[in-house]
Amino acid sequence: KNQVEQSPQSLIILEGKNCTLQCNYTVSPFSNLRWYKQDTGRGPVSLTIMTFSENTKSNGRYTATLDADTKQSSLHITASQLSDSASYICVVRLGYNQGGKLIFGQGTELSVKP
Amino acid sequence: NAGVTQTPKFRVLKTGQSMTLLCAQDMNHEYMYWYRQDPGMGLRLIHYSVGEGTTAKGEVPDGYNVSRLKKQNFLLGLESAAPSQTSVYFCASKSLRNTIYFGEGSWLTVV
């Protein structure tokens, strides 16, 4: 079964600290992996998109990594800010021969405290 | 640039009532989607459209209907609302570069 599992479910960190969010997937065939940030009461916004051949991709203080062999991805946030408080969603896209369907993780709720 | 706009943002319905959620995008995207988001679960695809005049079922289509009469609009209808349809609904559209843009969400409560 195609699944995307994220951990931890929730995380509280102090402003200025770094953190890493995990995403494990059992999706096949794999097309790409995306990380989204969803602020409370808003729609998800894309942070990164990585294909099979990409190991890492950065977007400002956000760095995503992908290990296609172990089917794991991580999102590292550097020098966290209060505005980073949000839900972070890992999404894996199936190959086009499977309709290109998106499989969503349940999200990690990050809270950054002053 | 408005992106993806959903209306209404909030709605309370009684069981059995009908309503339509409207999604509009101004980016000339062919692909549009309706998702629902429930606590502790990832977004689930209800219906999608690959172009004007076309619609297709997603993974949780029961109880919903959609129409794509114009390229920029994708409507989601509930013919007879049920409490199980209490959820947050997100519309999205996809660019040619495969970037997906989400709307701000529509909070629906069925009592």
XYZ file of C-alpha atoms in Angstrom:
225
model
C 0.000 0.000 0.000
C 1.273 3.460 -0.885
C 1.878 5.334 2.343
C 3.755 8.361 3.637
C 4.597 8.438 7.327
C 5.964 11.503 9.099
C 7.645 11.868 12.447
C 7.455 13.305 14.939
C 3.746 14.093 14.995
C 4.498 17.335 16.817
C 7.593 19.199 17.920
C 8.301 22.195 20.127
C 11.619 24.032 19.810
C 13.072 27.329 20.980
C 13.580 30.171 18.585
C 16.999 30.070 16.981
C 17.414 26.297 17.316
C 17.622 23.843 14.431
C 15.312 20.904 13.888
C 14.834 17.981 11.525
C 11.563 16.451 10.426
C 11.386 12.938 9.027
C 9.382 11.376 6.215
C 9.346 7.670 5.287
C 7.434 6.431 2.290
C 6.446 3.153 0.715
C 5.208 4.695 -2.532
C 5.983 2.939 -5.787
C 6.616 3.881 -8.504
C 8.161 7.080 -7.229
C 8.139 10.297 -9.239
C 9.066 13.062 -6.843
C 8.873 14.122 -3.198
C 7.610 17.470 -2.007
C 7.613 19.309 1.274
C 4.873 21.809 2.025
C 4.418 24.325 4.827
C 0.883 24.900 6.027
C 0.238 27.816 8.357
C -2.772 27.515 10.632
C -5.931 28.323 8.720
C -4.147 28.539 5.363
C -3.496 26.309 2.405
C -0.226 24.375 1.957
C 2.623 26.211 0.270
C 5.390 24.391 -1.582
C 8.893 24.458 -0.046
C 10.846 21.965 -2.154
C 10.395 19.371 -4.874
C 12.964 16.590 -5.365
C 13.153 13.959 -8.049
C 14.730 10.533 -7.778
C 18.181 11.810 -8.747
C 18.309 14.704 -6.283
C 19.798 14.166 -2.824
C 19.301 17.600 -1.385
C 17.506 20.836 -2.140
C 17.451 24.081 -0.219
C 14.995 26.926 0.045
C 16.417 29.565 2.347
C 16.670 28.112 5.841
C 14.891 24.930 4.732
C 16.963 22.018 3.425
C 15.356 18.812 2.257
C 17.236 15.564 1.731
C 16.175 12.450 -0.091
C 17.504 8.910 0.094
C 15.645 7.027 -2.616
C 17.298 3.737 -1.636
C 15.933 3.760 1.913
C 12.836 5.763 0.884
C 13.455 8.421 3.466
C 13.423 12.186 3.365
C 14.127 14.833 5.937
C 13.447 18.534 6.213
C 16.020 20.478 8.190
C 15.165 23.945 9.464
C 18.085 26.121 10.446
C 17.972 28.955 12.978
C 14.246 28.632 13.510
C 12.000 31.673 13.676
C 8.599 32.165 15.250
C 7.129 32.290 11.757
C 8.267 28.718 11.175
C 5.462 27.547 13.464
C 3.280 25.549 11.107
C 2.428 22.059 9.912
C 4.980 20.548 7.527
C 3.618 18.033 5.079
C 5.605 15.475 3.105
C 4.017 14.489 -0.202
C 5.156 11.788 -2.604
C 4.013 11.701 -6.207
C 3.406 8.397 -7.962
C 4.856 7.780 -11.367
C 2.869 8.900 -14.388
C 1.990 5.317 -15.235
C 0.050 5.363 -11.951
C -1.691 8.611 -12.776
C 0.775 10.877 -11.005
C -1.307 10.697 -7.825
C -0.092 12.567 -4.745
C 0.193 10.675 -1.471
C 0.122 13.018 1.543
C 1.668 12.440 4.935
C -0.295 13.452 8.001
C 2.087 16.301 8.753
C 4.384 17.352 11.593
C 3.123 20.206 13.747
C 6.059 22.476 14.597
C 5.808 25.085 17.312
C 8.645 27.576 17.742
C 8.669 29.286 21.127
C 10.468 32.537 22.027
C -2.090 37.802 -8.826
C -4.853 36.066 -6.856
C -3.680 32.472 -7.487
C -6.301 29.999 -6.276
C -9.367 31.474 -4.619
C -12.004 29.486 -2.753
C -15.446 30.608 -1.662
C -16.973 30.474 0.840
C -14.319 30.262 3.531
C -16.708 29.106 6.242
C -20.105 27.436 6.068
C -22.394 25.586 8.435
C -24.920 23.245 6.870
C -27.723 21.152 8.238
C -27.771 17.453 7.396
C -29.436 16.961 4.038
C -28.794 20.463 2.731
C -26.899 21.044 -0.466
C -24.174 23.519 -1.269
C -21.457 24.317 -3.779
C -17.873 25.311 -3.140
C -16.316 27.453 -5.815
C -12.679 27.388 -6.797
C -11.213 29.900 -9.207
C -7.652 30.109 -10.526
C -6.169 32.854 -12.650
C -2.995 31.039 -13.730
C -4.439 29.301 -16.798
C -3.737 25.872 -15.313
C -5.253 22.806 -16.913
C -5.215 20.563 -13.852
C -7.384 21.323 -10.849
C -8.122 19.315 -7.728
C -10.405 19.161 -4.716
C -9.018 17.705 -1.468
C -10.368 17.307 2.002
C -8.234 17.523 5.115
C -9.278 15.833 8.349
C -7.457 15.807 11.707
C -4.640 13.281 11.873
C -4.932 12.411 8.200
C -3.190 13.564 5.084
C -5.076 15.425 2.402
C -7.290 13.092 0.409
C -8.257 13.646 -3.196
C -11.987 13.924 -3.834
C -12.175 14.743 -7.553
C -9.889 16.251 -10.112
C -9.970 17.701 -13.597
C -7.356 17.600 -16.342
C -8.992 20.296 -18.398
C -12.147 22.225 -19.187
C -15.145 19.945 -19.516
C -13.434 16.945 -17.876
C -13.658 15.535 -14.367
C -12.515 12.343 -12.690
C -12.924 10.637 -9.344
C -10.232 10.678 -6.702
C -9.916 8.404 -3.698
C -12.941 9.675 -1.715
C -15.534 10.821 -4.286
C -18.720 9.491 -2.678
C -21.230 12.178 -1.742
C -19.579 14.817 -3.943
C -20.001 16.009 -7.510
C -17.869 18.395 -9.512
C -18.053 20.441 -12.677
C -15.457 22.230 -14.811
C -17.506 24.255 -17.261
C -14.828 26.926 -17.532
C -11.077 26.381 -17.376
C -10.613 28.789 -14.503
C -13.387 27.387 -12.295
C -13.786 24.052 -10.542
C -16.958 23.564 -8.512
C -17.455 21.012 -5.748
C -21.035 20.140 -4.869
C -22.579 18.360 -1.927
C -26.081 17.240 -2.875
C -27.155 16.018 0.562
C -24.664 16.973 3.251
C -23.798 14.484 5.988
C -21.915 15.043 9.264
C -19.086 12.875 7.865
C -18.478 15.624 5.333
C -17.477 18.060 8.053
C -13.952 18.901 6.985
C -11.636 21.485 5.545
C -11.719 21.522 1.763
C -8.793 22.640 -0.355
C -8.776 23.381 -4.019
C -5.516 23.234 -5.939
C -4.215 23.722 -9.447
C -1.044 22.474 -11.093
C 1.333 24.369 -13.330
C 3.117 22.975 -16.367
C 6.216 22.727 -14.179
C 4.262 20.487 -11.791
C 4.115 23.033 -9.002
C 0.843 22.740 -7.126
C -0.854 25.817 -5.753
C -3.430 25.474 -3.021
C -6.289 27.735 -2.100
C -6.785 29.026 1.415
C -9.310 26.364 2.357
C -13.041 26.200 3.040
C -14.200 25.137 6.502
C -17.444 23.188 6.307
C -19.430 21.990 9.313
C -22.466 19.751 8.869
C -24.720 19.565 11.902
